[in-house]
Short mmCIF file of C-alpha atoms and ligand atoms in Angstrom, two decimals:
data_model
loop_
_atom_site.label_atom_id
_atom_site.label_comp_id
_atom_site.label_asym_id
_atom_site.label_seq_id
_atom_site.Cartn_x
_atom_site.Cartn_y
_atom_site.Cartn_z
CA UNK A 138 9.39 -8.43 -32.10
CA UNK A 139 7.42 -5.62 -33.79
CA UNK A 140 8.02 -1.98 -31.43
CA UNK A 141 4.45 -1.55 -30.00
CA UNK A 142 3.11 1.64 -31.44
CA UNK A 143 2.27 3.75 -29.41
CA UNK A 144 -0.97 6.13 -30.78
CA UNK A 145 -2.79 3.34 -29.54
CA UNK A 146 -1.93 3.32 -25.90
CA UNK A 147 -5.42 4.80 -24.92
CA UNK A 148 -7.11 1.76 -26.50
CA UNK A 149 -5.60 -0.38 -23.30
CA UNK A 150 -6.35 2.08 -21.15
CA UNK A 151 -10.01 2.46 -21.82
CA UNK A 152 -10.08 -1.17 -21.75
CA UNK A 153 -8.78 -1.58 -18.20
CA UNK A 154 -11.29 1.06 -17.47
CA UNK A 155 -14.10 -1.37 -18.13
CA UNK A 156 -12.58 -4.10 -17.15
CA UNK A 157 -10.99 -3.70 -13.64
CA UNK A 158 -11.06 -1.18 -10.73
CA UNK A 159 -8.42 0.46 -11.54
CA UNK A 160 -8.08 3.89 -13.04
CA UNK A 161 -5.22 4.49 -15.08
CA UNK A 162 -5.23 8.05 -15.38
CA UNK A 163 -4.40 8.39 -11.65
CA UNK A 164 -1.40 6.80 -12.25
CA UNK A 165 2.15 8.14 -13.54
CA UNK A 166 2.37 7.40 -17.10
CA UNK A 167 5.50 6.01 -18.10
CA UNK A 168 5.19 2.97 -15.88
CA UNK A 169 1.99 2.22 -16.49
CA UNK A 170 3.17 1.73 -20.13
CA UNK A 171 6.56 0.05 -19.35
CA UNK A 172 3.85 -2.66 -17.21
CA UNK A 173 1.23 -3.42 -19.54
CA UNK A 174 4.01 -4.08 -22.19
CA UNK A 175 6.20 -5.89 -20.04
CA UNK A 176 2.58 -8.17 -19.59
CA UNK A 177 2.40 -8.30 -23.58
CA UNK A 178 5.58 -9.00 -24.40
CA UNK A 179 5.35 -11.73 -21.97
CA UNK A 180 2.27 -13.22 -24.00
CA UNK A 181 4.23 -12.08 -27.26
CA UNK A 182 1.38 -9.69 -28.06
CA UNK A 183 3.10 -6.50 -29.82
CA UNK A 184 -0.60 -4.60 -30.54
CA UNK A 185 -2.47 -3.23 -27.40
CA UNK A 186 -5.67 -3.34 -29.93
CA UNK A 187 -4.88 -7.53 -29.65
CA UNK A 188 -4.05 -6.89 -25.96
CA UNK A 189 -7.51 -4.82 -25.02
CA UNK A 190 -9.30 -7.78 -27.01
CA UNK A 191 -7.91 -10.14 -24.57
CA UNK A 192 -8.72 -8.30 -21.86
CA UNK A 193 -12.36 -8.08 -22.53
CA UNK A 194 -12.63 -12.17 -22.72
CA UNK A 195 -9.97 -13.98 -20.37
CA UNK A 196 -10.77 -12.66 -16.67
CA UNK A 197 -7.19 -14.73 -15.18
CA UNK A 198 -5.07 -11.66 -17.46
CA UNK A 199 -7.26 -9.29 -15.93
CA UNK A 200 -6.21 -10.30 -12.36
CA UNK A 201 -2.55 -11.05 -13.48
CA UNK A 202 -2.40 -7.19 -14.69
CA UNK A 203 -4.28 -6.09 -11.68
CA UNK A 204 -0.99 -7.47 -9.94
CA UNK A 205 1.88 -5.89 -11.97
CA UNK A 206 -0.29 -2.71 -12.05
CA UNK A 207 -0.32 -2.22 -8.24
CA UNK A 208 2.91 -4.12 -7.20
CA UNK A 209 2.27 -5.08 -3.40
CA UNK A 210 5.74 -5.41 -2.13
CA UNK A 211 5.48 -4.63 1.50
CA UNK A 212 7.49 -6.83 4.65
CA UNK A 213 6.92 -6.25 8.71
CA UNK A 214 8.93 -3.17 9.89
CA UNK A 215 10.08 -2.06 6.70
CA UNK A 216 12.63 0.59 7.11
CA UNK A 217 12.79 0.13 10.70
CA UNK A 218 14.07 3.44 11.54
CA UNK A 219 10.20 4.27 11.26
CA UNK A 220 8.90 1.88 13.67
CA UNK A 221 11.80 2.91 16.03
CA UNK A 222 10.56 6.09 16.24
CA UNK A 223 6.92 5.27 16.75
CA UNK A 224 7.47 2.94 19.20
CA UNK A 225 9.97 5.65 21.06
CA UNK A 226 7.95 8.63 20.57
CA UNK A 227 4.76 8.51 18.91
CA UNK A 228 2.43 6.30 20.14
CA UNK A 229 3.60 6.86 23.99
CA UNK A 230 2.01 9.96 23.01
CA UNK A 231 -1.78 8.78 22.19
CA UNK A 232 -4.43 6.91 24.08
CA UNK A 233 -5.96 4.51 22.60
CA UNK A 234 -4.82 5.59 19.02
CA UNK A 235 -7.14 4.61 15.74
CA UNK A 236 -4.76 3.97 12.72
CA UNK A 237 -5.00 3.79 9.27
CA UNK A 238 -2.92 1.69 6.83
CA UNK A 239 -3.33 3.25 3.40
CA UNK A 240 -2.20 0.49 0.71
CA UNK A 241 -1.47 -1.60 3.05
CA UNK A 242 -0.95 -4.99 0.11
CA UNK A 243 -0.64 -7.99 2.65
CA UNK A 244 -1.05 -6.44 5.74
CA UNK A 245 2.57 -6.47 6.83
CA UNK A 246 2.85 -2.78 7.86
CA UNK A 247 -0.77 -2.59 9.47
CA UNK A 248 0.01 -5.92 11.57
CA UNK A 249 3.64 -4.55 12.21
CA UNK A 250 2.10 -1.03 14.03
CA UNK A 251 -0.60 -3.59 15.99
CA UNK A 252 2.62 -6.05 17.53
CA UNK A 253 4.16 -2.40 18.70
CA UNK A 254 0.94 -1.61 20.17
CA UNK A 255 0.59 -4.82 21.95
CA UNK A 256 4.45 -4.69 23.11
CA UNK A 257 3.64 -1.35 24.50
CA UNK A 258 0.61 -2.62 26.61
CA UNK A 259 -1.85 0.07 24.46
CA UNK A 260 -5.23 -0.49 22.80
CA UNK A 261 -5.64 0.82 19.59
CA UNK A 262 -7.55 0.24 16.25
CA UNK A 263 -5.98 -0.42 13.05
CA UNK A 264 -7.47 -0.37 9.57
CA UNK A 265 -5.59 -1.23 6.21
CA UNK A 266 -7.04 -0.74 3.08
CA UNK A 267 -6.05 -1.50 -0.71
CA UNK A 268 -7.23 -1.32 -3.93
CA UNK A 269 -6.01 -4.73 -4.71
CA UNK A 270 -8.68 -7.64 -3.44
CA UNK A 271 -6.24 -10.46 -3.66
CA UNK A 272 -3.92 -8.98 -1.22
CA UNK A 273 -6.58 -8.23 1.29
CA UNK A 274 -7.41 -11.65 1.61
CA UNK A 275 -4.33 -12.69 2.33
CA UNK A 276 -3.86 -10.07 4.70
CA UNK A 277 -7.03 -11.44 6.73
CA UNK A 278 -5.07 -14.95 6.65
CA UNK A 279 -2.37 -13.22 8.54
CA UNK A 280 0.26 -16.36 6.93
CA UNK A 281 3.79 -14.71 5.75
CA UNK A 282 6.27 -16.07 3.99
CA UNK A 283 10.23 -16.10 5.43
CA UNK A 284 10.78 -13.05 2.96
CA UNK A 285 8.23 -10.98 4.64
CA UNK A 286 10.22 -11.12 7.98
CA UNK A 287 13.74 -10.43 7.19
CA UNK A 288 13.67 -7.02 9.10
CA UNK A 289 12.11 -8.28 11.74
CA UNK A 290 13.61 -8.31 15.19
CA UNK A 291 14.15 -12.26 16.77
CA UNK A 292 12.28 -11.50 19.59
CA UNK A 293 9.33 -10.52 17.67
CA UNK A 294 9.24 -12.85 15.34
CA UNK A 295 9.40 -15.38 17.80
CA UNK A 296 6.71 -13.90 20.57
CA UNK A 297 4.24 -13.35 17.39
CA UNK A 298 4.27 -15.55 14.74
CA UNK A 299 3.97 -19.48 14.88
CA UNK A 300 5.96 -21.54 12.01
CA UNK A 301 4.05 -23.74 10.01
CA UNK A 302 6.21 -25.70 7.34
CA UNK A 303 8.06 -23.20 5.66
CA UNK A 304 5.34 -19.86 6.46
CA UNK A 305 4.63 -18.01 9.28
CA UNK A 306 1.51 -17.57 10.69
CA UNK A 307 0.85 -14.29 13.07
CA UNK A 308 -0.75 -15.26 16.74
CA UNK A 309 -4.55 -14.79 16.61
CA UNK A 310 -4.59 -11.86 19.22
CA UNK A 311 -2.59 -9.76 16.78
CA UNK A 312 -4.35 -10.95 13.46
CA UNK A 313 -7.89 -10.15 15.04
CA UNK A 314 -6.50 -6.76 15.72
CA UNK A 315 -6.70 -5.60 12.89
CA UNK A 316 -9.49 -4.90 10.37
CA UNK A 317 -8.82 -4.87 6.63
CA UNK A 318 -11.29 -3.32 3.61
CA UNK A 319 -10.54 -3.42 -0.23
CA UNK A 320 -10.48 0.58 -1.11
CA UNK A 321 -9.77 2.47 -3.84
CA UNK A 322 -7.88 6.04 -2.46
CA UNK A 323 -10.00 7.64 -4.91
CA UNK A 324 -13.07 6.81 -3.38
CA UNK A 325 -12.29 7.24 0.75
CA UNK A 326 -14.16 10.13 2.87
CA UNK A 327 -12.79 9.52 6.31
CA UNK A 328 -13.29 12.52 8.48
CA UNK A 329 -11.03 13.26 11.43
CA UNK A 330 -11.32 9.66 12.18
CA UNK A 331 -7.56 8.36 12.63
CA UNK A 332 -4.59 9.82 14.74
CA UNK A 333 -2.18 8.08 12.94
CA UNK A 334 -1.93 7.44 8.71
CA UNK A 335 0.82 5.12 7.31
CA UNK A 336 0.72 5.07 3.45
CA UNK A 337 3.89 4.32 2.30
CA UNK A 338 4.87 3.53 -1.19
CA UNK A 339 2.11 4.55 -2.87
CA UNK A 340 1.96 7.58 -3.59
CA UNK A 341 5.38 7.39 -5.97
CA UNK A 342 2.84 5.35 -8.28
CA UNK A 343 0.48 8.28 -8.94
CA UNK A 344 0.55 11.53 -11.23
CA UNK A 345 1.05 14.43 -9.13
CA UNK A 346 -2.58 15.83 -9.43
CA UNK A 347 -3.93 12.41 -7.69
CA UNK A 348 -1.16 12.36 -5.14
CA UNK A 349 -2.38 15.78 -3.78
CA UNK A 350 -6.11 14.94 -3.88
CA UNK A 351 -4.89 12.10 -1.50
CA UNK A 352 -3.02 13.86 0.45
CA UNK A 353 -5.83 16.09 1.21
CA UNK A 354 -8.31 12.99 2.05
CA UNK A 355 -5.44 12.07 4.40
CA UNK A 356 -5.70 15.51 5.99
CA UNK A 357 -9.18 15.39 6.50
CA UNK A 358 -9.16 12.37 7.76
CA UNK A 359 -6.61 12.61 10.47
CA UNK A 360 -7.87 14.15 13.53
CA UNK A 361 -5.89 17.45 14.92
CA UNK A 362 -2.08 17.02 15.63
CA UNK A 363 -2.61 13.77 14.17
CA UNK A 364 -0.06 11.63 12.31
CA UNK A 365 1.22 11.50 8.56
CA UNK A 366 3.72 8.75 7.40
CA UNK A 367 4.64 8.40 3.63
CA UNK A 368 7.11 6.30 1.95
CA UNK A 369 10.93 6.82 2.02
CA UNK A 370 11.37 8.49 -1.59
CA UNK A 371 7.97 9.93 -0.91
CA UNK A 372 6.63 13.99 0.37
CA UNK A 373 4.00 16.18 0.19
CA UNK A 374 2.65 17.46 -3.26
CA UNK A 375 1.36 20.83 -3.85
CA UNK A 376 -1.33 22.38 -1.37
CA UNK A 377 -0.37 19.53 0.65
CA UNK A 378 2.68 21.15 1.79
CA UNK A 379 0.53 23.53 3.25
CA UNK A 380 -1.69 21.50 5.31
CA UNK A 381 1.19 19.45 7.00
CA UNK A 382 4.44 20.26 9.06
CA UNK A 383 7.10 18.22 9.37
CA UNK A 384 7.94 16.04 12.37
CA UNK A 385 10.53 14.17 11.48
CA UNK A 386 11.36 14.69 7.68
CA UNK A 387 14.31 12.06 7.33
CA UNK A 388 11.66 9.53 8.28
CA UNK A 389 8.75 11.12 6.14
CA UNK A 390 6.48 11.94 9.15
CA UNK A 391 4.34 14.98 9.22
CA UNK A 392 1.65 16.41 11.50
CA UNK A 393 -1.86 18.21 10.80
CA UNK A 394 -1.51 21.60 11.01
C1 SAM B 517 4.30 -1.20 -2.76
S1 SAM B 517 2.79 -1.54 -1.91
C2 SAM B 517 3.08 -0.70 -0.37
C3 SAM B 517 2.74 -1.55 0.83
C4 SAM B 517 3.09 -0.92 2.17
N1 SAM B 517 2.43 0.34 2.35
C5 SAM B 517 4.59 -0.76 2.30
O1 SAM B 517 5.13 0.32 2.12
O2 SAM B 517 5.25 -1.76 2.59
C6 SAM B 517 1.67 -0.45 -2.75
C7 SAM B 517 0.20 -0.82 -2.51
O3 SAM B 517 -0.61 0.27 -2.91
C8 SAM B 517 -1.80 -0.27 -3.43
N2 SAM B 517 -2.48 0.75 -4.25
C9 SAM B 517 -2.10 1.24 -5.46
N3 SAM B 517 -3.01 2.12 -5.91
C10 SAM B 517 -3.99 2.20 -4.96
C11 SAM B 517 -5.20 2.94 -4.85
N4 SAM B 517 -5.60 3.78 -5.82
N5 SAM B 517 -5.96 2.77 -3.74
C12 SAM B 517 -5.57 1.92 -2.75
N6 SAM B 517 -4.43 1.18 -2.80
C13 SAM B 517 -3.65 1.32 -3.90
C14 SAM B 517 -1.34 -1.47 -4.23
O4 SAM B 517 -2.38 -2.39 -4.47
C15 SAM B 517 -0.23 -2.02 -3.33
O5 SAM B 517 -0.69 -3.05 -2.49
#
């Protein structure tokens, strides 16, 4: 197959402008560009002037892009060490806490800080937003497949979730617990509304000037002292730094300043 030149990059990009909510230029370059090919190559398209053409007309490659472009791998209690240490000493520490999943794809980590509530006899109010439609509706359904459980602990999964065939469906007290919006980070105001934010794995897919302007949405919309949790392979950007101190840094949890 022909090498796709590469002048012509912005002629995709413009496209999925139109096209879908999604802006590209918040996003770090390289992988954008190794995903849209991999999606051509796929469909043994080697011209993004071609590609863009087929963007405009056949709405099922528009979602199917959508998907590679925001890659919503998420499970319950991913990297446990995190929930360990909420469940030990954070949220012993607030009443009634409001808490905000940021790219929260199928729900998994927003539903996974509501069962740690409920084992720990608290109230709270949960949120999780994404950009990606698809997998907020599936969050609502609250059904997860085995793979989506494989950190969980036994006693969890078995107090929580009811098997259905091969899925897993979570108990309706926990699934009404949680409410779920589709939300672009680009386009969030919260002020001083949450005491805890969880957005983890996101921000590695963004360009450095976007990942700041988030950060400093997150900061306004935590509430004083509040909470900050980013990804694993994720920190602060620029004036971020700033704005943030860090609680436990091996875990990627900060506090407002
Ligand atoms: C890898 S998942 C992370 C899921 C979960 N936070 C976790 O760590 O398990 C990344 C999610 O970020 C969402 N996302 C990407 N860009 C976004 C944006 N601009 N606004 C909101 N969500 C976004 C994607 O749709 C995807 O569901």
């Amino acid at each position: 197959m022909k090498k796709i030149e590469e002048p012509d990059f912005g002629i995709v990009t413009d496209t999925i402008k139109k096209v879908m909510d999604f802006e590209p230029e918040h996003y770090k370059l390289k992988p954008l560009r190794r995903r849209i090919k991999a999606r051509m190559r796929r469909l043994g398209i080697d011209d993004y002037q071609e590609y863009s053409i087929l963007l405009m007309k056949d709405k099922e490659e528009v979602e199917r892009l959508k998907r590679v472009l925001t890659i919503n791998l998420t499970r319950f209690f991913r990297n446990r060490e995190v929930f360990r240490v909420l469940e030990k000493e954070i949220l012993p520490t607030l009443t009634n806490p409001s808490i905000w999943s940021a790219g929260c794809a199928d729900g998994a980590e927003a539903y996974s800080l509501s069962i740690l509530c409920h084992k720990l006899n608290m109230d709270c109010s949960i949120i999780g937003t994404d950009i990606d439609s698809e997998v907020i509706e599936k969050a609502k359904n609250g059904i997860y497949k085995k793979i989506s459980l494989i950190e969980i602990d036994p006693e969890i999964k078995k107090r929580y979730f009811i098997r259905e065939g091969l899925d897993y469906r979570l108990i309706n007290e926990i699934r009404s617990s949680v409410k779920f919006e589709n939300l672009d980070l680009k386009s969030i105001a919260f002020k001083m509304a949450f005491d805890l934010t969880i957005c983890r794995n996101v921000l590695i897919y963004l360009n450095k000037a976007f990942q700041e302007q988030t950060l400093l949405r997150f900061y306004e919309a935590l509430k004083p002292g509040g909470y900050l949790i980013l990804g694993k392979i994720e920190s602060l950007a620029g004036s971020a730094k700033e704005v943030f101190k860090p609680y436990d840094i091996r875990n990627r949890i900060y506090a407002k300043n």
